[in-house]
Short mmCIF file of C-alpha atoms and ligand atoms in Angstrom, two decimals:
data_model
loop_
_atom_site.label_atom_id
_atom_site.label_comp_id
_atom_site.label_asym_id
_atom_site.label_seq_id
_atom_site.Cartn_x
_atom_site.Cartn_y
_atom_site.Cartn_z
CA MET S 1 52.10 33.46 105.79
CA HIS S 2 49.39 35.66 104.66
CA PHE S 3 50.37 38.54 102.38
CA THR S 4 47.18 39.94 100.87
CA LEU S 5 46.25 42.39 98.17
CA LEU S 6 49.63 43.46 97.08
CA THR S 7 49.03 42.77 93.45
CA GLY S 8 50.49 45.35 91.18
CA LEU S 9 52.10 47.38 93.92
CA LEU S 10 55.47 45.82 93.82
CA LEU S 11 56.72 46.88 90.42
CA GLY S 12 60.19 48.28 90.32
CA ILE S 13 61.59 46.26 93.14
CA ALA S 14 65.37 46.07 92.84
CA GLN S 15 66.95 42.71 91.94
CA ALA S 16 68.92 42.38 95.16
CA VAL S 17 67.76 43.74 98.51
CA VAL S 18 70.14 43.60 101.48
CA VAL S 19 67.91 43.19 104.63
CA PRO S 20 69.42 45.07 107.62
CA ASN S 21 69.27 43.68 111.20
CA HIS S 22 69.19 45.85 114.34
CA PRO S 23 72.90 46.76 114.95
CA GLY S 24 74.48 45.98 118.30
CA PRO S 25 78.03 46.09 119.76
CA PHE S 26 79.11 43.13 117.61
CA SER S 27 79.28 42.27 113.95
CA VAL S 28 78.00 38.86 113.24
CA THR S 29 79.20 35.85 111.23
CA MET S 30 77.33 32.69 110.41
CA ARG S 31 77.92 28.99 109.79
CA VAL S 32 75.59 26.31 108.60
CA LYS S 33 75.81 22.75 109.97
CA ALA S 34 73.87 19.47 109.74
CA LEU S 35 73.78 17.54 112.96
CA THR S 36 72.82 13.81 113.13
CA ASP S 37 71.50 12.19 116.25
CA HIS S 38 72.75 8.61 115.73
CA SER S 39 70.94 7.44 118.87
CA ARG S 40 67.53 8.49 117.55
CA THR S 41 65.47 7.09 114.72
CA ASP S 42 63.47 10.01 113.23
CA PRO S 43 60.05 9.79 114.80
CA LEU S 44 58.55 11.18 111.53
CA ASN S 45 60.52 8.93 109.19
CA ASN S 46 61.39 5.45 110.61
CA SER S 47 63.91 4.86 107.78
CA VAL S 48 66.43 7.60 108.86
CA LYS S 49 68.29 8.85 111.89
CA ARG S 50 67.10 12.16 113.11
CA GLN S 51 69.08 14.87 111.39
CA VAL S 52 68.57 18.63 111.97
CA LEU S 53 70.04 21.63 110.17
CA VAL S 54 71.18 24.68 112.06
CA SER S 55 72.51 28.16 111.36
CA VAL S 56 74.99 29.39 113.95
CA PHE S 57 75.12 33.18 114.30
CA SER S 58 78.14 34.32 116.26
CA PRO S 59 79.18 37.71 117.46
CA VAL S 60 82.61 38.81 116.32
CA PRO S 61 84.69 40.18 119.23
CA ASP S 62 86.87 42.30 116.98
CA SER S 63 84.94 43.63 113.95
CA THR S 64 88.01 45.29 112.47
CA LYS S 65 88.94 41.83 111.19
CA CYS S 66 85.71 41.49 109.14
CA SER S 67 85.42 41.80 105.49
CA THR S 68 81.75 41.96 104.28
CA GLU S 69 80.11 39.04 102.61
CA VAL S 70 76.66 39.16 101.07
CA ILE S 71 74.75 35.83 100.98
CA PRO S 72 71.36 34.87 99.64
CA TYR S 73 68.65 35.13 102.39
CA MET S 74 67.31 31.82 101.31
CA PRO S 75 68.70 29.01 98.98
CA PRO S 76 66.65 28.25 95.82
CA ALA S 77 64.13 25.60 96.95
CA THR S 78 63.35 27.44 100.13
CA ALA S 79 62.85 30.75 98.31
CA ALA S 80 60.75 28.94 95.68
CA SER S 81 58.62 27.45 98.46
CA TYR S 82 57.97 30.88 100.08
CA GLY S 83 57.73 32.34 96.46
CA ALA S 84 54.79 30.07 95.76
CA LEU S 85 52.96 31.43 98.79
CA ALA S 86 53.92 34.99 97.74
CA GLN S 87 52.57 34.35 94.28
CA SER S 88 49.27 33.01 95.49
CA ALA S 89 48.91 36.48 97.13
CA GLY S 90 49.84 38.32 93.99
CA LEU S 91 53.52 38.95 94.78
CA PRO S 92 56.37 38.23 92.41
CA ALA S 93 57.21 34.52 92.75
CA ASP S 94 60.90 35.22 92.95
CA ILE S 95 60.67 37.78 95.71
CA PHE S 96 62.38 35.65 98.34
CA SER S 97 65.36 35.06 96.16
CA SER S 98 66.04 38.81 95.93
CA PHE S 99 66.69 39.16 99.67
CA GLN S 100 70.27 39.11 100.92
CA LEU S 101 72.06 38.98 104.24
CA GLU S 102 75.20 40.88 105.07
CA LEU S 103 77.66 39.09 107.28
CA CYS S 104 81.19 39.39 108.54
CA ASN S 105 83.51 37.12 106.50
CA LEU S 106 86.62 35.96 108.44
CA SER S 107 89.36 33.64 107.51
CA ASN S 108 90.05 30.77 109.81
CA ALA S 109 93.23 32.48 111.06
CA GLN S 110 91.29 35.72 111.80
CA ALA S 111 88.61 33.71 113.63
CA ARG S 112 91.31 31.99 115.65
CA ARG S 113 92.77 35.43 116.60
CA CYS S 114 89.32 36.74 117.51
CA ARG S 115 88.67 33.78 119.73
CA GLY S 116 91.83 34.47 121.55
CA GLY S 117 93.16 32.14 124.17
CA GLY S 118 93.71 31.92 127.90
CA LYS S 119 92.38 34.98 129.83
CA THR S 120 91.23 36.81 126.75
CA THR S 121 88.99 34.05 125.46
CA HIS S 122 85.65 35.44 124.30
CA ARG S 123 82.73 33.41 125.40
CA PHE S 124 79.07 34.23 124.72
CA PRO S 125 75.80 32.66 126.05
CA LEU S 126 74.02 30.27 123.69
CA VAL S 127 70.41 30.78 122.49
CA LEU S 128 68.63 27.94 120.69
CA PHE S 129 65.83 29.34 118.43
CA SER S 130 62.95 27.16 117.05
CA PRO S 131 60.75 28.55 114.21
CA GLY S 132 57.03 28.61 113.75
CA LEU S 133 55.13 25.54 112.52
CA ALA S 134 56.44 24.43 109.11
CA GLU S 135 58.43 27.63 108.80
CA SER S 136 62.10 27.58 107.74
CA ARG S 137 64.78 28.63 110.16
CA LEU S 138 65.79 31.10 107.50
CA LEU S 139 62.70 33.16 108.04
CA TYR S 140 64.29 34.16 111.34
CA SER S 141 67.86 34.97 110.19
CA VAL S 142 67.60 38.73 110.52
CA THR S 143 66.07 38.28 113.95
CA ALA S 144 68.79 35.91 114.97
CA LYS S 145 71.39 38.32 113.68
CA SER S 146 69.89 41.13 115.68
CA ILE S 147 70.11 39.14 118.85
CA ALA S 148 73.58 37.84 118.10
CA ALA S 149 74.78 41.41 117.55
CA GLN S 150 73.92 41.98 121.26
CA GLY S 151 76.49 39.36 122.31
CA TYR S 152 74.75 35.99 121.97
CA ILE S 153 75.54 32.84 119.93
CA VAL S 154 72.15 32.27 118.28
CA VAL S 155 71.33 28.89 116.66
CA THR S 156 68.28 28.76 114.46
CA ILE S 157 66.87 25.18 113.74
CA ASP S 158 65.23 23.41 110.89
CA HIS S 159 63.18 20.40 112.18
CA PRO S 160 62.78 17.82 109.41
CA TYR S 161 59.39 16.71 108.24
CA ASP S 162 57.92 19.72 110.12
CA THR S 163 59.81 22.57 108.35
CA GLU S 164 58.25 22.67 104.82
CA VAL S 165 61.58 22.53 102.97
CA ILE S 166 65.11 21.86 104.27
CA GLU S 167 68.12 22.23 102.00
CA PHE S 168 71.16 20.45 103.50
CA PRO S 169 74.59 21.54 102.50
CA ASP S 170 75.26 18.27 100.73
CA GLY S 171 72.40 19.21 98.30
CA SER S 172 69.73 16.92 99.70
CA VAL S 173 66.31 18.38 100.19
CA VAL S 174 63.89 17.14 102.90
CA ARG S 175 60.28 18.16 102.54
CA SER S 176 57.40 17.90 105.06
CA ASN S 177 54.50 15.64 104.16
CA GLY S 178 52.01 17.82 106.05
CA THR S 179 51.69 18.55 109.79
CA ASP S 180 47.90 18.83 110.27
CA GLY S 181 46.87 18.00 113.82
CA MET S 182 50.42 17.15 114.92
CA GLU S 183 51.28 20.27 116.75
CA GLN S 184 51.54 18.74 120.22
CA GLN S 185 53.63 15.88 118.99
CA LEU S 186 55.90 18.25 117.06
CA THR S 187 56.61 20.35 120.16
CA GLU S 188 57.93 17.33 121.95
CA ILE S 189 60.02 16.22 118.92
CA ARG S 190 61.42 19.78 118.65
CA ALA S 191 62.23 19.77 122.39
CA ALA S 192 64.20 16.51 121.93
CA ASP S 193 65.87 18.19 118.97
CA MET S 194 66.88 21.16 121.14
CA SER S 195 68.39 18.94 123.82
CA PHE S 196 70.21 16.91 121.25
CA ILE S 197 71.60 20.13 119.61
CA LEU S 198 72.82 21.43 122.93
CA SER S 199 74.62 18.18 123.71
CA ARG S 200 76.09 17.81 120.25
CA LEU S 201 77.42 21.44 120.07
CA ARG S 202 79.03 20.91 123.57
CA HIS S 203 80.64 17.77 122.32
CA LEU S 204 81.84 19.38 119.04
CA SER S 205 83.23 22.41 120.87
CA SER S 206 85.51 20.19 122.90
CA SER S 207 86.80 18.33 119.86
CA ASP S 208 88.57 19.83 116.85
CA ASN S 209 85.46 20.27 114.78
CA PRO S 210 85.59 22.75 111.84
CA LEU S 211 82.45 24.48 113.00
CA PHE S 212 84.09 25.67 116.17
CA ARG S 213 87.53 26.04 114.63
CA THR S 214 86.10 28.72 112.28
CA LEU S 215 84.00 30.50 114.82
CA PRO S 216 85.41 33.84 116.15
CA ALA S 217 84.02 33.19 119.67
CA LYS S 218 83.47 30.35 122.12
CA VAL S 219 80.14 29.17 123.60
CA ASP S 220 79.52 29.64 127.26
CA PHE S 221 77.72 26.39 127.94
CA THR S 222 76.81 27.42 131.49
CA HIS S 223 74.58 30.17 130.02
CA VAL S 224 72.05 28.51 127.68
CA LEU S 225 68.53 29.60 126.78
CA ALA S 226 65.70 28.36 124.58
CA MET S 227 63.35 30.53 122.61
CA GLY S 228 61.09 30.38 119.58
CA HIS S 229 58.24 31.80 117.62
CA SER S 230 54.83 30.28 117.58
CA LEU S 231 55.08 26.50 117.71
CA GLY S 232 58.83 27.02 118.34
CA GLY S 233 58.02 29.02 121.45
CA ALA S 234 55.88 26.20 122.60
CA ALA S 235 58.84 23.88 121.92
CA ALA S 236 61.15 26.11 124.02
CA ALA S 237 58.64 25.87 126.93
CA GLN S 238 58.48 22.10 126.47
CA VAL S 239 62.22 21.55 126.70
CA LEU S 240 62.82 23.61 129.97
CA PRO S 241 61.36 21.20 132.51
CA LEU S 242 62.94 18.27 130.75
CA ASP S 243 66.44 19.77 130.43
CA LYS S 244 67.70 21.86 133.28
CA ARG S 245 70.72 22.99 131.23
CA PHE S 246 68.42 25.59 129.78
CA LEU S 247 68.32 28.39 132.32
CA GLY S 248 65.30 30.14 130.85
CA GLY S 249 63.15 30.53 127.86
CA ILE S 250 61.00 32.82 125.66
CA ASP S 251 57.77 32.02 123.82
CA MET S 252 57.14 34.67 121.03
CA ASP S 253 53.42 34.68 120.43
CA GLY S 254 52.97 30.90 120.52
CA ARG S 255 50.11 28.78 121.82
CA LEU S 256 51.34 26.33 124.59
CA PHE S 257 50.85 22.53 124.56
CA ASN S 258 50.89 19.71 127.09
CA PRO S 259 52.70 18.28 128.96
CA VAL S 260 54.37 21.64 129.95
CA LEU S 261 51.02 23.55 129.69
CA THR S 262 49.80 21.74 132.83
CA SER S 263 53.15 20.76 134.51
CA GLY S 264 54.74 24.22 134.24
CA MET S 265 58.44 24.82 135.06
CA ARG S 266 60.69 26.45 137.53
CA GLN S 267 63.05 28.36 135.19
CA PRO S 268 62.27 32.04 134.28
CA PHE S 269 60.07 32.32 131.36
CA LEU S 270 59.00 35.23 129.08
CA MET S 271 55.82 35.22 127.05
CA LEU S 272 56.33 38.01 124.47
CA GLY S 273 53.49 38.47 122.04
CA ARG S 274 50.90 40.58 120.33
CA GLU S 275 49.04 42.83 122.70
CA ARG S 276 45.81 40.83 123.01
CA HIS S 277 47.38 37.37 122.70
CA ALA S 278 46.06 36.20 126.09
CA GLU S 279 42.53 37.32 125.20
CA GLU S 280 42.62 35.32 122.01
CA ASP S 281 44.39 32.19 123.27
CA ALA S 282 43.40 30.67 126.60
CA THR S 283 46.60 28.67 126.92
CA TRP S 284 48.49 31.85 127.87
CA ASP S 285 46.56 32.46 131.08
CA SER S 286 46.51 28.69 131.96
CA PHE S 287 50.21 28.46 131.53
CA TRP S 288 50.83 31.54 133.58
CA LYS S 289 49.10 29.87 136.48
CA VAL S 290 51.58 26.85 136.48
CA LEU S 291 54.76 28.84 135.99
CA ARG S 292 56.78 28.78 139.26
CA GLY S 293 59.87 30.85 138.37
CA PRO S 294 60.08 34.56 137.70
CA GLU S 295 57.83 35.13 134.70
CA GLY S 296 56.60 37.87 132.46
CA MET S 297 53.71 38.17 130.02
CA VAL S 298 54.54 41.14 127.71
CA GLY S 299 52.71 42.52 124.84
CA VAL S 300 53.87 44.59 121.92
CA ALA S 301 51.46 47.29 120.50
CA GLY S 302 50.78 47.25 116.77
CA THR S 303 51.85 43.67 116.16
CA THR S 304 50.29 40.54 114.69
CA HIS S 305 51.44 36.88 114.92
CA ALA S 306 53.57 37.39 111.83
CA SER S 307 55.30 40.56 113.33
CA PHE S 308 57.64 38.16 115.32
CA THR S 309 59.23 36.78 112.13
CA ASP S 310 61.59 38.46 109.67
CA LEU S 311 58.62 39.39 107.41
CA PRO S 312 58.24 43.04 108.59
CA ALA S 313 62.04 43.63 108.13
CA LEU S 314 61.89 42.01 104.65
CA VAL S 315 58.93 44.14 103.59
CA GLN S 316 60.53 47.29 104.99
CA ALA S 317 63.61 46.60 102.98
CA LEU S 318 61.55 46.59 99.87
CA GLY S 319 60.64 50.18 100.45
CA LEU S 320 56.97 49.85 99.37
CA PRO S 321 54.97 52.81 98.29
CA ALA S 322 52.74 54.23 101.06
CA GLU S 323 49.50 52.69 99.82
CA ALA S 324 50.98 49.24 99.67
CA GLN S 325 52.48 49.79 103.06
CA SER S 326 49.11 50.39 104.70
CA ARG S 327 47.87 47.07 103.26
CA VAL S 328 50.91 45.25 104.54
CA GLU S 329 50.24 46.54 108.01
CA GLN S 330 46.94 44.77 108.16
CA VAL S 331 48.90 41.53 107.99
CA LEU S 332 52.22 42.38 109.59
CA GLY S 333 51.10 45.12 112.07
CA THR S 334 52.15 48.73 112.33
CA ALA S 335 55.15 48.32 114.42
CA GLY S 336 57.50 48.31 111.44
CA GLY S 337 60.39 46.04 110.54
CA SER S 338 63.40 47.81 111.94
CA ARG S 339 61.48 48.73 115.15
CA MET S 340 60.38 45.06 115.57
CA GLN S 341 64.02 44.03 115.30
CA GLU S 342 65.03 46.50 117.88
CA ILE S 343 62.22 45.54 120.26
CA VAL S 344 62.74 41.74 119.96
CA ALA S 345 66.60 42.12 120.35
CA GLY S 346 66.32 44.56 123.30
CA VAL S 347 63.59 42.67 125.18
CA CYS S 348 65.24 39.37 124.62
CA ALA S 349 68.72 40.62 125.69
CA GLY S 350 67.06 42.29 128.72
CA PHE S 351 65.41 38.95 129.73
CA PHE S 352 68.70 36.98 129.10
CA ARG S 353 70.65 39.37 131.38
CA SER S 354 67.97 39.25 134.09
CA VAL S 355 68.09 35.42 134.03
CA PHE S 356 71.93 35.24 134.23
CA GLU S 357 72.25 37.89 137.00
CA GLY S 358 69.26 36.48 138.86
CA GLU S 359 67.71 39.93 139.06
CA PHE S 360 64.52 39.54 137.11
CA TRP S 361 63.36 43.13 137.64
CA LYS S 362 66.10 44.14 135.20
CA LEU S 363 63.76 42.94 132.47
CA LEU S 364 61.59 45.84 133.37
CA GLU S 365 64.35 48.17 132.69
CA ALA S 366 64.71 46.78 129.25
CA ILE S 367 60.99 46.91 128.55
CA LYS S 368 60.77 50.60 129.67
CA GLU S 369 63.00 51.45 126.69
CA PHE S 370 60.10 50.73 124.37
CA SER S 371 56.86 52.60 124.55
CA GLU S 372 55.10 49.89 122.46
CA VAL S 373 55.89 47.21 125.06
CA SER S 374 53.76 46.73 128.17
CA VAL S 375 53.61 44.14 130.91
CA ARG S 376 50.26 42.41 131.12
CA ASN S 377 51.36 40.13 134.02
CA GLY S 378 54.63 39.87 135.79
CA SER S 379 56.35 38.48 138.85
CA PHE S 380 59.66 40.18 138.82
CA GLY S 381 60.85 39.28 142.38
CA GLY S 382 64.31 37.86 142.98
CA VAL S 383 65.15 34.52 141.42
C1 NAG R 1 62.24 9.09 104.72
O1 NAG R 1 63.59 9.04 104.30
C2 NAG R 1 63.88 8.28 103.12
C3 NAG R 1 65.39 8.26 102.95
O2 NAG R 1 65.91 9.64 102.94
C4 NAG R 1 63.19 8.95 101.96
O3 NAG R 1 63.33 8.26 100.75
C5 NAG R 1 61.71 9.03 102.24
O4 NAG R 1 61.02 9.78 101.24
C6 NAG R 1 61.51 9.73 103.53
N1 NAG R 1 60.04 9.77 103.93
C7 NAG R 1 59.31 10.81 103.94
C8 NAG R 1 57.88 10.63 104.55
O5 NAG R 1 59.71 11.86 103.63
C1 NAG R 2 85.06 35.23 102.22
O1 NAG R 2 86.39 35.63 102.09
C2 NAG R 2 87.17 34.70 101.39
C3 NAG R 2 88.65 35.07 101.42
O2 NAG R 2 88.79 36.43 101.18
C4 NAG R 2 86.65 34.57 99.97
O3 NAG R 2 87.40 33.60 99.18
C5 NAG R 2 85.24 34.20 100.06
O4 NAG R 2 84.66 34.09 98.71
C6 NAG R 2 84.38 35.07 100.87
N1 NAG R 2 83.03 34.58 101.00
C7 NAG R 2 81.98 35.30 100.60
C8 NAG R 2 80.65 34.53 100.76
O5 NAG R 2 82.08 36.40 100.12
C1 NAG R 3 51.98 11.72 103.17
O1 NAG R 3 50.75 12.17 103.50
C2 NAG R 3 49.63 11.56 102.81
C3 NAG R 3 48.42 12.35 103.20
O2 NAG R 3 48.23 12.45 104.51
C4 NAG R 3 49.56 10.09 103.22
O3 NAG R 3 48.55 9.43 102.51
C5 NAG R 3 50.90 9.46 102.87
O4 NAG R 3 51.02 8.08 103.24
C6 NAG R 3 52.12 10.18 103.52
N1 NAG R 3 53.34 9.68 102.96
C7 NAG R 3 54.34 9.22 103.87
C8 NAG R 3 55.47 8.71 103.15
O5 NAG R 3 54.20 9.32 105.08
C1 NAG R 4 46.99 39.04 134.41
O1 NAG R 4 46.61 40.35 133.92
C2 NAG R 4 45.21 40.44 133.64
C3 NAG R 4 44.94 41.80 132.88
O2 NAG R 4 45.56 42.85 133.65
C4 NAG R 4 44.48 40.34 134.91
O3 NAG R 4 43.02 40.38 134.60
C5 NAG R 4 44.76 38.94 135.48
O4 NAG R 4 44.07 38.84 136.71
C6 NAG R 4 46.22 38.82 135.66
N1 NAG R 4 46.51 37.45 136.14
C7 NAG R 4 47.29 37.14 137.17
C8 NAG R 4 47.37 35.73 137.50
O5 NAG R 4 47.90 37.93 137.74
#
């Protein structure tokens, strides 16, 4: 994260700032769940079993049942960790604890009624989302909510000892001990995490687990996708050839790593990034050559690497004075927070539909909605 030169421009920020997502046909509710892989020793800590933490964002089929709940965007240790970075750039240290998310609050009985039964059961495709290197899953909650509002169950993931700080619901905190030079290994560990999460969620959904008992919708496990930002996008690429349950994937502005960088894959894949990503990162053109499914390499004008996180939406919610805004744009791009939410949700949903329907050209229709988005390379033939 690189905020710069904002010193003194942030006076008068309100105590609490609700960060809006891009709205869609659905309200969104959220659950947090720790999942332990009892079959796997943590490759980064041999004294524990691998345990990930996920947020599950679910569309609500009947929003009339929602009451509004407002929750902190980040719990204290995570907000403090981001706050330390913010402070080093001259921002208030407590800035991340002032952000809030608005969600649909449902009682268990209301959730059950929303889920329905028999013919009216509401099922939504599943999207697993892996964050940037060391970043918290929470830095993508607004993005996940924007995608979920389009009709997808979106699961954001904290990967232990890679994510800087993870606060588990039982109060335990797991911190990274540094990740320098470990990128390639981390993409493989994250890919294994994604396969495990998919298996575990599938298992829990068929048991009487509270997670699924309190969700207002069911997961369509025949329609599963992987995506991520930065190293998380590389992890999404990594899992696809290994686990065919994932029907397609999206890398948002992430450099790719072996083995998938040379082996490629057959599933549809979208590379969605800043406009000149391929000119600045040779792995994009190399990867393009080994992709065998329908594929798109798409750029968004006015973006930087950080544009594909929640940061632009957070900053926009602060309502900065114009002179601060122009400084922020040097780091976060000119595309703007709400517009980035709209673009990412629209292009991702367009890609997902094109994968499920086997009509990859439909992605082009979604892209045409946004003047900032252009296709650098594309093979949009039939699947
Ligand atoms: C590994 O896990 C143990 C038990 O939770 C913990 O005490 C230890 O600090 C962890 N190691 C690292 C490198 O974080
Ligand atoms: C959700 O609603 C329940 C029941 O009305 C209430 O007890 C609970 O505090 C609400 N949760 C939040 C986070 O507002
Ligand atoms: C944490 O990282 C430091 C510096 O790389 C290393 O010396 C130390 O052994 C590491 N600790 C653990 C528990 O892995
Ligand atoms: C991808 O697009 C770039 C820029 O238009 C072009 O130079 C390159 O040849 C294309 N690559 C492929 C494999 O189509």
